[in-house]
Tab-separated table of C-alpha atoms in Angstrom:
chain	number	residue	atom	x	y	z
W	82	UNK	CA	0.000	0.000	0.000
W	83	UNK	CA	2.776	2.447	0.893
W	84	UNK	CA	4.589	1.584	-2.340
W	85	UNK	CA	1.430	2.217	-4.392
W	86	UNK	CA	1.088	5.672	-2.820
W	87	UNK	CA	4.739	6.645	-3.485
W	88	UNK	CA	5.620	6.923	0.192
W	89	UNK	CA	9.309	7.686	0.636
W	90	UNK	CA	9.718	7.544	4.413
W	91	UNK	CA	8.087	4.787	6.412
W	92	UNK	CA	7.565	4.333	10.147
W	93	UNK	CA	6.597	0.777	11.109
W	94	UNK	CA	5.357	0.293	14.652
W	95	UNK	CA	4.901	-3.170	16.120
W	96	UNK	CA	4.060	-4.909	19.350
W	97	UNK	CA	6.723	-7.622	19.132
W	98	UNK	CA	10.199	-6.568	20.186
W	99	UNK	CA	11.589	-9.778	18.675
W	100	UNK	CA	10.080	-9.105	15.223
W	101	UNK	CA	11.112	-5.431	15.259
W	102	UNK	CA	14.719	-6.295	16.143
W	103	UNK	CA	14.815	-9.026	13.500
W	104	UNK	CA	13.438	-6.637	10.860
W	105	UNK	CA	16.097	-4.072	11.793
W	106	UNK	CA	18.779	-6.729	11.453
W	107	UNK	CA	19.822	-6.470	15.101
W	108	UNK	CA	18.839	-10.065	15.810
W	109	UNK	CA	19.098	-13.121	13.613
W	110	UNK	CA	15.949	-14.786	12.293
W	111	UNK	CA	16.131	-18.521	12.955
W	112	UNK	CA	12.495	-19.570	12.693
W	113	UNK	CA	12.070	-21.229	9.303
W	114	UNK	CA	8.538	-19.803	8.963
W	115	UNK	CA	9.772	-16.215	9.478
W	116	UNK	CA	12.722	-16.284	7.058
W	117	UNK	CA	10.579	-15.623	3.931
W	118	UNK	CA	8.958	-12.644	5.692
W	119	UNK	CA	12.389	-11.292	6.668
W	120	UNK	CA	13.510	-11.588	3.024
W	121	UNK	CA	10.336	-9.801	1.898
W	122	UNK	CA	11.040	-6.926	4.306
W	123	UNK	CA	14.634	-6.659	3.080
W	124	UNK	CA	13.442	-6.522	-0.553
W	125	UNK	CA	10.986	-3.741	0.244
W	126	UNK	CA	13.572	-1.759	2.238
W	127	UNK	CA	15.186	-0.746	-1.053
W	128	UNK	CA	12.018	0.976	-2.288
W	129	UNK	CA	12.014	3.656	0.429
W	130	UNK	CA	14.424	6.457	1.289
W	131	UNK	CA	14.157	5.541	4.963
W	132	UNK	CA	12.372	2.991	7.096
W	133	UNK	CA	12.183	3.198	10.872
W	134	UNK	CA	10.993	0.301	12.990
W	135	UNK	CA	9.648	1.163	16.411
W	136	UNK	CA	8.596	-1.222	19.177
W	137	UNK	CA	5.493	-0.188	21.102
W	138	UNK	CA	5.055	-2.094	24.397
W	139	UNK	CA	1.589	-3.535	24.963
W	140	UNK	CA	1.019	-1.319	28.019
W	141	UNK	CA	1.395	1.740	25.758
W	142	UNK	CA	-0.722	0.357	22.964
W	143	UNK	CA	-4.077	-0.459	24.555
W	144	UNK	CA	-6.040	0.629	21.490
W	145	UNK	CA	-4.207	-1.765	19.162
W	146	UNK	CA	-4.613	-4.545	21.707
W	147	UNK	CA	-8.358	-3.877	21.939
W	148	UNK	CA	-8.699	-3.757	18.151
W	149	UNK	CA	-6.778	-7.014	17.754
W	150	UNK	CA	-9.054	-8.668	20.312
W	151	UNK	CA	-12.114	-7.306	18.525
W	152	UNK	CA	-10.824	-8.468	15.137
W	153	UNK	CA	-10.221	-11.975	16.441
W	154	UNK	CA	-13.854	-12.175	17.578
W	155	UNK	CA	-15.441	-11.164	14.265
W	156	UNK	CA	-15.874	-13.482	11.301
W	157	UNK	CA	-14.117	-12.187	8.209
W	158	UNK	CA	-16.036	-12.994	5.006
W	159	UNK	CA	-13.070	-13.406	2.642
W	160	UNK	CA	-13.207	-10.781	-0.089
W	161	UNK	CA	-15.986	-8.628	1.404
W	162	UNK	CA	-15.347	-4.920	1.936
W	163	UNK	CA	-15.167	-3.859	5.577
W	164	UNK	CA	-15.766	-0.189	6.341
W	165	UNK	CA	-13.096	1.477	8.476
W	166	UNK	CA	-13.822	2.119	12.133
W	167	UNK	CA	-14.298	5.671	13.299
W	168	UNK	CA	-12.572	6.077	16.632
W	169	UNK	CA	-13.087	9.076	18.876
W	170	UNK	CA	-10.835	9.911	21.780
W	171	UNK	CA	-12.772	11.117	24.790
W	172	UNK	CA	-11.523	13.447	27.462
W	173	UNK	CA	-12.843	11.164	30.187
W	174	UNK	CA	-12.738	7.397	30.670
W	175	UNK	CA	-15.719	5.406	29.432
W	176	UNK	CA	-16.974	4.613	32.902
W	177	UNK	CA	-17.340	8.366	33.494
W	178	UNK	CA	-19.778	8.553	30.572
W	179	UNK	CA	-22.139	5.925	31.955
W	180	UNK	CA	-25.630	6.804	33.071
W	181	UNK	CA	-26.058	7.116	36.789
W	182	UNK	CA	-28.624	4.676	38.170
W	183	UNK	CA	-30.223	4.711	41.560
W	184	UNK	CA	-28.501	2.127	43.729
W	185	UNK	CA	-30.388	-0.878	45.027
W	186	UNK	CA	-31.034	-0.082	48.681
W	187	UNK	CA	-31.686	-3.714	49.623
W	188	UNK	CA	-28.837	-5.720	51.191
W	189	UNK	CA	-27.306	-8.503	49.090
W	190	UNK	CA	-29.111	-11.197	51.083
W	191	UNK	CA	-32.609	-9.647	50.783
W	192	UNK	CA	-33.957	-12.159	48.233
W	193	UNK	CA	-32.514	-15.119	50.151
W	194	UNK	CA	-34.060	-13.956	53.409
W	195	UNK	CA	-37.444	-13.333	51.735
W	196	UNK	CA	-37.349	-16.813	50.160
W	197	UNK	CA	-36.621	-18.452	53.526
W	198	UNK	CA	-39.498	-16.532	55.158
W	199	UNK	CA	-42.188	-16.870	52.488
W	200	UNK	CA	-40.890	-19.415	49.936
W	201	UNK	CA	-41.527	-16.722	47.290
W	202	UNK	CA	-39.190	-15.399	44.618
W	203	UNK	CA	-38.899	-11.806	43.383
W	204	UNK	CA	-41.551	-11.024	40.731
W	205	UNK	CA	-39.126	-10.631	37.808
W	206	UNK	CA	-36.837	-13.552	38.712
W	207	UNK	CA	-35.851	-15.851	35.843
W	208	UNK	CA	-35.448	-19.607	36.206
W	209	UNK	CA	-31.682	-19.256	36.684
W	210	UNK	CA	-32.160	-16.544	39.310
W	211	UNK	CA	-34.684	-18.698	41.192
W	212	UNK	CA	-32.273	-21.636	41.155
W	213	UNK	CA	-29.475	-19.388	42.448
W	214	UNK	CA	-31.674	-18.065	45.264
W	215	UNK	CA	-32.595	-21.648	46.276
W	216	UNK	CA	-28.934	-22.688	46.178
W	217	UNK	CA	-27.816	-19.746	48.335
W	218	UNK	CA	-30.777	-20.228	50.703
W	219	UNK	CA	-29.660	-23.810	51.348
W	220	UNK	CA	-26.631	-22.425	53.175
W	221	UNK	CA	-28.643	-20.211	55.566
W	222	UNK	CA	-31.451	-20.468	58.094
W	223	UNK	CA	-33.636	-17.947	59.903
W	224	UNK	CA	-33.417	-17.505	63.629
W	225	UNK	CA	-36.381	-15.252	64.323
W	226	UNK	CA	-35.769	-12.391	61.928
W	227	UNK	CA	-31.979	-12.906	61.744
W	228	UNK	CA	-30.453	-14.672	58.744
């Protein structure tokens, strides 16, 4: 792509210190599978005035790590066109942009205690939630009004 656009100076950033050092020629490439790639890089080096390889540690490259994770989760339909992602950088972290909800004022054991008293589940409880309440209730008993 850079060759097609007549780029003269190239900055290549990567998350593997080993690969970056091998591409720069600092370290020898011994893996048989990587040797053809190393040769390909050397052939393309001649087409640019300058090429700089820069290692970016994972802790400084969270966006690339997140994008790589996202890409590994999505099916890629071969030759289909995929629109580029539009990424916006916010001034605050994502958790600061969440909607504030009123906290549940009931203690964590409220549903368990109610089940032990009345053998009733919360109105909106699903089958899994009912099973979980029964399971937790099996580890408690009521002594008067104390769980």
